[in-house]
Short mmCIF file of C-alpha atoms in Angstrom, two decimals:
data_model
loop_
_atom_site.label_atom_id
_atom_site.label_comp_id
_atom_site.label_asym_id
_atom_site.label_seq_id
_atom_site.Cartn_x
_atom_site.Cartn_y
_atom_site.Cartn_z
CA UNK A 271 0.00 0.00 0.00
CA UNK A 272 1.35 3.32 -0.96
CA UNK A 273 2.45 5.12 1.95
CA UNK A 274 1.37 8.65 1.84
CA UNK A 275 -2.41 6.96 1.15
CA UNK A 276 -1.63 4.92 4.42
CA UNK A 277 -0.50 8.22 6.36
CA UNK A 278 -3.50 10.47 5.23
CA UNK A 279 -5.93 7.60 6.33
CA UNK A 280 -4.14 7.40 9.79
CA UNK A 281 -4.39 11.43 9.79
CA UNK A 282 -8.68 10.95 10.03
CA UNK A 283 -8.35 9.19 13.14
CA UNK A 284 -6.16 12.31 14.84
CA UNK A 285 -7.47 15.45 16.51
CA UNK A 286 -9.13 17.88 14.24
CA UNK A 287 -7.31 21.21 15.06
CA UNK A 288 -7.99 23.04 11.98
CA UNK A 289 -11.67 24.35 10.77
CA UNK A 290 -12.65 25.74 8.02
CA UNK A 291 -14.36 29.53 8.99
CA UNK A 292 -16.92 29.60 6.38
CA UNK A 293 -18.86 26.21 7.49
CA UNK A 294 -17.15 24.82 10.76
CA UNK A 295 -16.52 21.23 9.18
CA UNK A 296 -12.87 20.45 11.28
CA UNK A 297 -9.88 18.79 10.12
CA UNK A 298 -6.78 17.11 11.16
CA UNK A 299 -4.28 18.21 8.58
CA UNK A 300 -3.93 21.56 6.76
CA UNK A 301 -4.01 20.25 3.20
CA UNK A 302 -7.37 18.97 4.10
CA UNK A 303 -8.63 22.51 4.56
CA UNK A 304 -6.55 24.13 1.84
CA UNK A 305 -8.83 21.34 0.20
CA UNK A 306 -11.85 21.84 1.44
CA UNK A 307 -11.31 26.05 0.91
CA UNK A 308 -11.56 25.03 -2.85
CA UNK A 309 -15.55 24.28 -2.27
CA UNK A 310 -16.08 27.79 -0.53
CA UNK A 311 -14.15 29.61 -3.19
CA UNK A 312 -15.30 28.05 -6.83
CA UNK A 313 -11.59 27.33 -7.14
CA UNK A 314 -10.64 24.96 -9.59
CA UNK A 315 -7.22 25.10 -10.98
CA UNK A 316 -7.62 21.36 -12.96
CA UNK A 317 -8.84 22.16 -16.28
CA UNK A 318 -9.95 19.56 -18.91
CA UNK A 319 -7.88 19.90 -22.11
CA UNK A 320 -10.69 18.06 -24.27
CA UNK A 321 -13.92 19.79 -22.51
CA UNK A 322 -14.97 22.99 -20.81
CA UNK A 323 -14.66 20.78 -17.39
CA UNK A 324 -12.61 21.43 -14.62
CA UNK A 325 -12.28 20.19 -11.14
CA UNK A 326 -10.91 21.10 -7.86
CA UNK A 327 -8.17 18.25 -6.75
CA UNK A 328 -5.88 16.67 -9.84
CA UNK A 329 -6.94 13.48 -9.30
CA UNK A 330 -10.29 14.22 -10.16
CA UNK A 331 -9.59 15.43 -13.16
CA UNK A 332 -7.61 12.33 -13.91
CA UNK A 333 -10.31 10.19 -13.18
CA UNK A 334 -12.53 12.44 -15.45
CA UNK A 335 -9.91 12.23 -18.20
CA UNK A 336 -11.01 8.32 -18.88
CA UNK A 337 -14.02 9.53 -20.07
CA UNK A 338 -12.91 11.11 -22.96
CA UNK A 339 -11.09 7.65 -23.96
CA UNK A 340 -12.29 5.07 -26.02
CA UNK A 341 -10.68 2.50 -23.96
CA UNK A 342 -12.28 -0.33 -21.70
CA UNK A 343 -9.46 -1.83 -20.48
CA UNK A 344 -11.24 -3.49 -17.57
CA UNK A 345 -12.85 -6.69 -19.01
CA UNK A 346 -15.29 -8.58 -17.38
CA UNK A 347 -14.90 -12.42 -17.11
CA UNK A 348 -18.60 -13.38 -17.18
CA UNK A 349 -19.79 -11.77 -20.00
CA UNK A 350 -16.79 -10.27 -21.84
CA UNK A 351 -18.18 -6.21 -21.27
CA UNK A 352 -15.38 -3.87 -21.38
CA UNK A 353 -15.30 -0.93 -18.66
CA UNK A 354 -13.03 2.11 -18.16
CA UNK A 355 -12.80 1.72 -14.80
CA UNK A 356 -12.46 -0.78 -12.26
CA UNK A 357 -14.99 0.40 -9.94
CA UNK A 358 -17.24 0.28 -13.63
CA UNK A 359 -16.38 -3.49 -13.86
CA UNK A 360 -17.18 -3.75 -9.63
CA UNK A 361 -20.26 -2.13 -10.54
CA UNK A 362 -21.36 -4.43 -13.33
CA UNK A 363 -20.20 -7.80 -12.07
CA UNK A 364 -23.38 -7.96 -9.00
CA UNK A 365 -25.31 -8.35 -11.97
CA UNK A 366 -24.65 -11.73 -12.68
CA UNK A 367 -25.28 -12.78 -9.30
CA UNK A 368 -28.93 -12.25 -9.69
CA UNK A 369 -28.64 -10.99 -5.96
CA UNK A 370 -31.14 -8.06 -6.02
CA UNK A 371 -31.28 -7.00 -1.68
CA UNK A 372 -32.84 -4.12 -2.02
CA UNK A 373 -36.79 -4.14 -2.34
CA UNK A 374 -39.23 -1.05 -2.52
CA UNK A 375 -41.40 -0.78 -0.04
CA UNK A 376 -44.49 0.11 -1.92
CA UNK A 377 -44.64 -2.47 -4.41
CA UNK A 378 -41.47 -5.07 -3.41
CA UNK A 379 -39.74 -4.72 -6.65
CA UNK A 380 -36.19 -5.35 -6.12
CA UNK A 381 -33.09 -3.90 -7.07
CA UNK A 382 -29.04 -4.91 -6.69
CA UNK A 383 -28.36 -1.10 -6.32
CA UNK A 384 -29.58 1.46 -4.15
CA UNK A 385 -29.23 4.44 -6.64
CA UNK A 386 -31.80 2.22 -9.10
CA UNK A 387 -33.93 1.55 -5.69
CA UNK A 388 -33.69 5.69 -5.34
CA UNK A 389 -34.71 6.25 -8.86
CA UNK A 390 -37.76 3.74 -8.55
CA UNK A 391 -39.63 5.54 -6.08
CA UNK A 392 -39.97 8.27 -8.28
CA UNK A 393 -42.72 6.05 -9.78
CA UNK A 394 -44.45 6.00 -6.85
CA UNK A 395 -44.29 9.43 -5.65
CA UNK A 396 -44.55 11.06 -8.99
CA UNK A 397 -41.29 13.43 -8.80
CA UNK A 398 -39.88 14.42 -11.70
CA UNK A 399 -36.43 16.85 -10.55
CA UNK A 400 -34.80 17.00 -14.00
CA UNK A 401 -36.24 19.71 -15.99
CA UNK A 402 -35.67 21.20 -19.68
CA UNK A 403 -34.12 24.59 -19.43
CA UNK A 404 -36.12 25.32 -23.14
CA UNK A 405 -39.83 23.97 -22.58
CA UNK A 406 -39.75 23.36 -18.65
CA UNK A 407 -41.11 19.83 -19.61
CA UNK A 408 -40.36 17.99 -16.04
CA UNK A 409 -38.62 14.35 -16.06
CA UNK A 410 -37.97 11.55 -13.37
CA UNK A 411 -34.77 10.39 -14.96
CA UNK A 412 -32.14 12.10 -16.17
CA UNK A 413 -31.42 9.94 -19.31
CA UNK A 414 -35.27 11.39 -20.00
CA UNK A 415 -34.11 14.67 -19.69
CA UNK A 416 -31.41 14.18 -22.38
CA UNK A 417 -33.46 12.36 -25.04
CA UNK A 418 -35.74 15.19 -24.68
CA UNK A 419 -33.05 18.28 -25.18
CA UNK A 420 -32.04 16.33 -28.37
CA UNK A 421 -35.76 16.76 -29.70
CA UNK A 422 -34.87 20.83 -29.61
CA UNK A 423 -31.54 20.69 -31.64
CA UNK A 424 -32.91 18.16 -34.41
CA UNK A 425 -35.66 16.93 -36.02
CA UNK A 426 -36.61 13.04 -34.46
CA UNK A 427 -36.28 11.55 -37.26
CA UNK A 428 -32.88 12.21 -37.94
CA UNK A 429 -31.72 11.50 -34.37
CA UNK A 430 -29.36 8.74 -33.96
CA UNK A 431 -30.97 4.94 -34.42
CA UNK A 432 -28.92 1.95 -32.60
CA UNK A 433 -29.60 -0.99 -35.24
CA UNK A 434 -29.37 -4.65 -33.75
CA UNK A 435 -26.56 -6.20 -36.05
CA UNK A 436 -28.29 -9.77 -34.97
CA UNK A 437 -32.48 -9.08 -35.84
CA UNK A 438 -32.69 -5.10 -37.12
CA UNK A 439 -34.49 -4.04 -34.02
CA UNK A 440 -33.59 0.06 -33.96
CA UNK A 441 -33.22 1.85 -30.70
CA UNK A 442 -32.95 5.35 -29.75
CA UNK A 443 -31.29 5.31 -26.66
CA UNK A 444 -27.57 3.03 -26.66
CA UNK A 445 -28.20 1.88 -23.11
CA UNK A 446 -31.39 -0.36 -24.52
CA UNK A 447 -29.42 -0.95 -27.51
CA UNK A 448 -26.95 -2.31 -25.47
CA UNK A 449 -29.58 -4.49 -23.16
CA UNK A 450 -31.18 -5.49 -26.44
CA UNK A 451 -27.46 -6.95 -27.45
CA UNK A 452 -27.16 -9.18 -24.14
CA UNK A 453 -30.26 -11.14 -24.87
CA UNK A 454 -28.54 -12.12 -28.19
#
């Protein structure tokens, strides 16, 4: 284990003798609130050399900077899906467990994440927090909330079509394109 990871965990567990004076939170090294300042001030010195992006701590940004690659370098063994990340593959690989813990307590419908569980109840209590800056149109998901926004820059029928190489299904969205491909 890298030791200056090892020495900044140890560092949480020590007195907090330095807080921040904007919000209180305390902390038990002074790079943590140099850190922290970053938040109060709308500092951020790591810029994105592909997008308008940029982020407070460098290793954000690096983390960010996968996104813009093509590269899936993290395979998984079950299924043979290719990930950017490793917490991506860590994320995926519950899924072929079938282990779904989480259930909704309205209808029992369960889910192996608790972010899915989250977006679920939305069905049930009718919110709807992502909303179009152009029409005000109101959606529960934000994946909604894109497709829509696309509607305003081009006509629908010349928005992008994800064609099943296998049966010529055509989808609109790639993440049902890409469910569509596992059934295959």
């Amino acid at each position: 284990m890298d030791k200056n990871i090892l020495r900044k965990h140890i560092s949480i567990h020590k007195d907090r003798d330095f807080f921040c004076e904007v919000c209180g939170k305390a902390f038990s090294a002074a790079w943590g609130l140099r850190k922290h300042m970053k938040t109060h001030t709308g500092e951020r010195p790591y810029q994105c050399e592909h997008c308008d992006k940029a982020f407070v701590q460098k290793c954000t940004l690096q983390f960010h900077l996968v996104s813009h690659s093509s590269d899936r370098p993290f395979i998984c063994k079950d299924c043979g899906s290719g990930f950017k990340s490793s917490q991506g593959l860590r994320t995926h690989v519950v899924i072929h467990y079938k282990v779904k813990p989480l259930a909704c307590k309205t209808c029992g419908k369960t889910f192996t994440f608790l972010g899915n569980l989250q977006r679920h109840y939305r069905v049930h209590t009718g919110e709807k927090p992502y909303q179009c800056k152009i029409c005000d149109k109101r959606f529960s998901q934000s994946n909604g909330l894109k497709a829509h926004e696309l509607t305003h820059r081009k006509p629908a029928k010349e928005l992008e079509e994800f064609v099943c190489t296998v049966c010529g299904k055509k989808f609109k969205s790639f993440s049902n394109y890409k469910k569509h491909m596992q059934l295959h």
